[in-house]
Coordinates of C-alpha atoms in Angstrom, one line a residue:
X1 CA -76.6 -11.6 -1.9
X2 CA -79.7 -9.6 -3.5
X3 CA -79.5 -10.2 -7.4
X4 CA -81.4 -10.2 -10.4
X5 CA -80.7 -10.2 -14.1
X6 CA -81.1 -7.5 -16.6
X7 CA -83.8 -7.4 -19.0
X8 CA -84.5 -10.7 -20.0
X9 CA -81.2 -12.0 -19.5
X10 CA -80.7 -15.5 -17.6
X11 CA -77.8 -16.2 -15.4
X12 CA -77.3 -19.8 -13.7
X13 CA -76.6 -19.8 -10.3
X14 CA -73.5 -22.0 -10.9
X15 CA -71.7 -19.7 -13.3
X16 CA -71.9 -16.7 -10.5
X17 CA -70.8 -18.9 -7.6
X18 CA -67.9 -19.5 -9.9
X19 CA -67.7 -15.6 -10.7
X20 CA -67.9 -14.6 -6.9
X21 CA -65.1 -17.4 -5.5
X22 CA -63.2 -15.7 -7.9
X23 CA -63.7 -12.2 -7.2
X24 CA -63.1 -13.8 -3.3
X25 CA -60.2 -15.9 -3.8
X26 CA -61.6 -18.2 -1.9
X27 CA -64.0 -21.8 -3.1
X28 CA -67.4 -21.3 -2.5
X29 CA -70.7 -23.5 -2.7
X30 CA -74.3 -23.0 -2.6
X31 CA -77.2 -24.0 0.1
X32 CA -79.5 -25.9 -1.1
X33 CA -82.5 -23.4 -1.2
X34 CA -80.6 -21.4 -3.7
X35 CA -82.6 -21.0 -7.0
X36 CA -80.9 -22.8 -10.2
X37 CA -81.2 -19.6 -12.2
X38 CA -81.6 -16.0 -12.1
X39 CA -84.5 -14.3 -14.3
X40 CA -85.6 -10.8 -13.8
X41 CA -87.0 -11.1 -10.1
X42 CA -84.9 -10.5 -7.8
X43 CA -83.6 -13.2 -5.7
X44 CA -82.1 -13.9 -2.5
X45 CA -78.5 -16.5 -3.3
X46 CA -76.6 -17.7 -0.6
X47 CA -73.0 -19.1 -0.8
X48 CA -70.8 -20.2 1.9
X49 CA -67.0 -21.0 1.6
X50 CA -66.5 -25.0 1.2
X51 CA -65.4 -27.2 3.3
X52 CA -61.7 -28.8 3.5
X53 CA -63.4 -32.6 4.0
X54 CA -66.3 -34.4 3.2
X55 CA -67.9 -37.9 4.4
X56 CA -69.2 -40.8 2.9
X57 CA -71.6 -42.7 5.0
X58 CA -72.1 -46.3 5.2
X59 CA -75.1 -48.2 7.7
X60 CA -75.9 -51.9 8.1
X61 CA -78.8 -53.1 10.5
X62 CA -80.3 -55.7 11.9
X63 CA -83.3 -56.5 14.4
X64 CA -83.2 -58.8 17.0
X65 CA -85.1 -62.1 15.7
X66 CA -88.8 -62.6 16.4
X67 CA -89.2 -58.4 16.6
X68 CA -90.5 -56.1 13.3
X69 CA -88.5 -53.3 14.2
X70 CA -85.5 -52.1 15.3
X71 CA -84.6 -50.5 18.9
X72 CA -81.8 -48.3 17.4
X73 CA -81.9 -45.0 15.6
X74 CA -79.5 -43.1 14.1
X75 CA -79.2 -39.4 12.6
X76 CA -76.4 -38.6 9.8
X77 CA -76.5 -34.8 8.7
X78 CA -74.6 -31.6 8.2
X79 CA -76.6 -28.9 9.8
X80 CA -74.3 -25.6 7.5
X81 CA -71.4 -24.1 8.7
X82 CA -69.4 -27.1 7.7
X83 CA -70.8 -29.2 11.0
X84 CA -71.5 -32.8 10.7
X85 CA -73.4 -34.8 12.8
X86 CA -73.5 -38.4 13.6
X87 CA -75.8 -39.7 16.4
X88 CA -76.8 -43.1 17.2
X89 CA -79.3 -44.6 20.0
X90 CA -80.0 -47.3 21.2
X91 CA -83.5 -47.8 22.7
X92 CA -84.3 -50.0 26.5
X93 CA -84.8 -53.6 25.1
X94 CA -85.9 -54.0 21.6
X95 CA -88.9 -53.7 19.4
X96 CA -91.6 -51.2 18.5
X97 CA -91.3 -49.5 21.8
X98 CA -87.5 -49.0 22.3
X99 CA -87.8 -48.3 18.3
X100 CA -90.2 -44.9 18.9
X101 CA -88.3 -43.7 21.6
X102 CA -85.0 -43.8 20.1
X103 CA -86.3 -42.5 16.8
X104 CA -88.1 -39.8 19.0
X105 CA -84.6 -39.0 20.5
X106 CA -82.8 -38.3 16.9
X107 CA -86.2 -36.4 15.7
X108 CA -85.6 -34.1 18.6
X109 CA -82.0 -33.9 18.2
X110 CA -82.5 -33.0 14.7
X111 CA -84.8 -30.0 15.4
X112 CA -82.7 -28.4 18.2
X113 CA -79.7 -29.0 16.0
X114 CA -81.4 -27.0 13.1
X115 CA -82.9 -24.3 15.2
X116 CA -79.3 -23.6 16.0
X117 CA -78.9 -25.2 19.5
X118 CA -75.1 -26.2 20.2
X119 CA -74.9 -30.0 20.6
X120 CA -74.1 -29.9 24.3
X121 CA -77.3 -28.0 24.6
X122 CA -79.5 -29.8 22.6
X123 CA -78.2 -33.4 24.3
X124 CA -78.8 -31.2 27.7
X125 CA -82.7 -30.5 26.6
X126 CA -82.9 -33.9 25.9
X127 CA -81.9 -35.4 28.8
X128 CA -83.8 -32.7 30.8
X129 CA -87.1 -34.3 28.8
X130 CA -86.6 -37.6 29.8
X131 CA -85.7 -37.2 32.9
X132 CA -89.1 -35.2 33.8
X133 CA -90.7 -38.1 31.9
X134 CA -90.2 -39.9 34.9
X135 CA -89.6 -43.6 33.5
X136 CA -86.6 -44.5 34.5
X137 CA -86.6 -48.4 33.3
X138 CA -87.1 -46.5 29.4
X139 CA -83.5 -44.9 29.4
X140 CA -81.9 -44.1 25.8
X141 CA -78.5 -44.4 25.2
X142 CA -76.9 -41.9 23.2
X143 CA -73.7 -42.0 20.7
X144 CA -72.8 -38.7 19.0
X145 CA -69.9 -37.2 17.2
X146 CA -69.4 -33.9 15.6
X147 CA -67.0 -33.4 12.7
X148 CA -65.8 -30.0 11.9
X149 CA -65.4 -30.5 7.8
X150 CA -63.3 -27.1 7.9
X151 CA -60.6 -28.2 10.5
X152 CA -60.8 -31.9 10.2
X153 CA -61.5 -32.7 14.0
X154 CA -64.1 -35.0 15.9
X155 CA -65.8 -34.8 19.0
X156 CA -67.4 -37.3 20.5
X157 CA -70.1 -37.5 23.6
X158 CA -71.1 -40.8 25.2
X159 CA -74.1 -41.4 27.3
X160 CA -74.2 -45.2 27.8
X161 CA -73.4 -45.6 24.4
X162 CA -70.7 -48.8 23.2
X163 CA -67.7 -48.2 22.2
X164 CA -66.5 -46.6 19.0
X165 CA -63.5 -46.4 16.9
X166 CA -61.2 -44.4 14.6
X167 CA -59.5 -46.1 12.0
X168 CA -56.4 -45.1 10.0
X169 CA -55.0 -48.2 7.8
X170 CA -54.1 -50.3 10.8
X171 CA -54.0 -48.1 13.5
X172 CA -57.3 -48.2 15.3
X173 CA -58.3 -46.0 18.6
X174 CA -60.9 -46.9 21.0
X175 CA -63.5 -44.1 22.4
X176 CA -65.1 -45.6 25.2
X177 CA -66.8 -43.5 28.5
X178 CA -68.3 -44.5 31.7
X179 CA -71.4 -42.2 31.6
X180 CA -74.8 -43.4 32.3
X181 CA -77.8 -43.1 29.3
X182 CA -79.8 -40.3 29.6
X183 CA -83.1 -39.9 31.5
X184 CA -81.6 -41.4 34.9
X185 CA -80.3 -37.6 36.2
X186 CA -81.6 -34.7 35.8
X187 CA -77.9 -33.5 35.0
X188 CA -75.6 -35.8 33.5
X189 CA -72.2 -34.6 32.6
X190 CA -70.7 -36.6 29.7
X191 CA -67.1 -37.7 29.0
X192 CA -65.7 -35.9 25.7
X193 CA -63.0 -37.4 23.4
X194 CA -61.8 -35.0 20.5
X195 CA -59.7 -36.1 17.8
X196 CA -57.7 -34.5 14.4
X197 CA -58.5 -36.4 11.2
X198 CA -56.6 -36.7 8.1
X199 CA -57.7 -37.8 4.9
X200 CA -58.8 -41.7 4.5
X201 CA -59.8 -41.8 8.4
X202 CA -62.9 -44.1 9.2
X203 CA -65.3 -43.5 12.2
X204 CA -67.1 -46.5 13.3
X205 CA -69.9 -46.4 15.5
X206 CA -71.9 -49.6 16.8
X207 CA -74.9 -50.4 19.4
X208 CA -74.2 -52.8 21.9
X209 CA -75.5 -55.7 20.2
X210 CA -72.3 -56.0 17.8
X211 CA -70.0 -55.4 20.6
X212 CA -71.6 -58.2 22.4
X213 CA -71.6 -60.4 19.4
X214 CA -67.2 -59.8 19.2
X215 CA -66.9 -60.6 23.0
X216 CA -68.8 -63.4 23.3
X217 CA -67.5 -65.8 21.0
X218 CA -64.5 -67.7 22.4
X219 CA -61.5 -67.1 19.8
X220 CA -63.3 -64.5 17.8
X221 CA -61.1 -61.7 16.8
X222 CA -61.8 -58.3 18.7
X223 CA -64.0 -55.9 17.1
X224 CA -60.8 -53.4 17.3
X225 CA -58.6 -56.1 15.9
X226 CA -60.7 -56.7 12.7
X227 CA -61.5 -53.3 12.1
X228 CA -57.6 -52.4 11.8
X229 CA -57.4 -55.4 9.3
X230 CA -60.0 -54.0 7.2
X231 CA -59.3 -53.0 4.0
X232 CA -61.9 -51.8 2.1
X233 CA -62.6 -48.2 1.1
X234 CA -66.3 -48.2 0.7
X235 CA -68.0 -47.4 3.8
X236 CA -71.1 -49.5 3.1
X237 CA -69.2 -52.4 2.3
X238 CA -67.1 -52.4 5.4
X239 CA -70.1 -51.8 7.5
X240 CA -72.0 -54.7 6.1
X241 CA -68.6 -56.9 6.6
X242 CA -68.4 -55.5 10.5
X243 CA -72.5 -56.8 10.8
X244 CA -71.7 -60.1 8.6
X245 CA -69.1 -61.2 11.1
X246 CA -71.2 -60.1 14.2
X247 CA -73.9 -62.4 13.1
X248 CA -71.2 -65.0 12.1
X249 CA -69.9 -64.8 15.8
X250 CA -73.8 -65.3 17.1
X251 CA -73.8 -68.6 15.4
X252 CA -76.2 -67.0 12.7
X253 CA -78.8 -65.9 15.6
X254 CA -79.4 -62.6 16.2
X255 CA -80.1 -61.8 19.6
X256 CA -80.2 -58.1 20.1
X257 CA -80.6 -55.1 17.6
X258 CA -77.7 -54.2 15.5
X259 CA -76.5 -51.1 14.2
X260 CA -73.0 -50.3 12.0
X261 CA -72.2 -47.0 11.0
X262 CA -68.9 -46.3 9.3
X263 CA -68.0 -42.8 8.1
X264 CA -65.3 -41.9 5.5
X265 CA -63.7 -38.8 5.7
X266 CA -62.0 -37.7 2.5
X267 CA -59.9 -34.5 1.9
X268 CA -62.1 -31.9 -1.0
X269 CA -58.9 -30.4 -1.9

């Protein structure tokens, strides 16, 4: 809406939002670029319907011993219209080269999504760019989870990525795929998995350094079972606990870059 105040009056944009919400019988929210106040000069304000769910993020990272940078990069962002994207990339190898590759991947994905591309189209473009680069030995994994904050659903697309998990209380679903990393073939069709979400669910995404730490120690509790037993509600605490146990399972040695992302899903109603 285009609006201005009469004469020397001043209106707070939040007050206008509340008034319009009542008129529309919808819970509305502002976009970040809206002005805080309306004066006599005309301004354009944009309001959108409030989402039904919100995400709380927790991240824990550890770089491989002897390296100055982690080769893992991630993107956590809401792109408007109630679409939230969590993406995690593991660069080939470790250190500065892997960090540069995975970081560039996340930057490009962010830009494509901001431009209005759908997730599949954005990833297809990324794969084409990597394939045309012709460096097959520098492939990248990509684990992506798109969350619809209006409908309360999530959708995973995986390219050579480690297993992910959906936690609901003590019940845990594993999300796995056999698709190859990006850049190997000119066109790669990922495996897709979709789930309905409920208030209090958690999504856990990890790189293979984490899964290897849980699998390679005899007698260690499987990662899936450990996630099911976690009783923390704070996603950051959960991510730190999963990381600490991974390092413990590896006898205190960090043999590969490790990243844990935990997303808590809560109802906004």
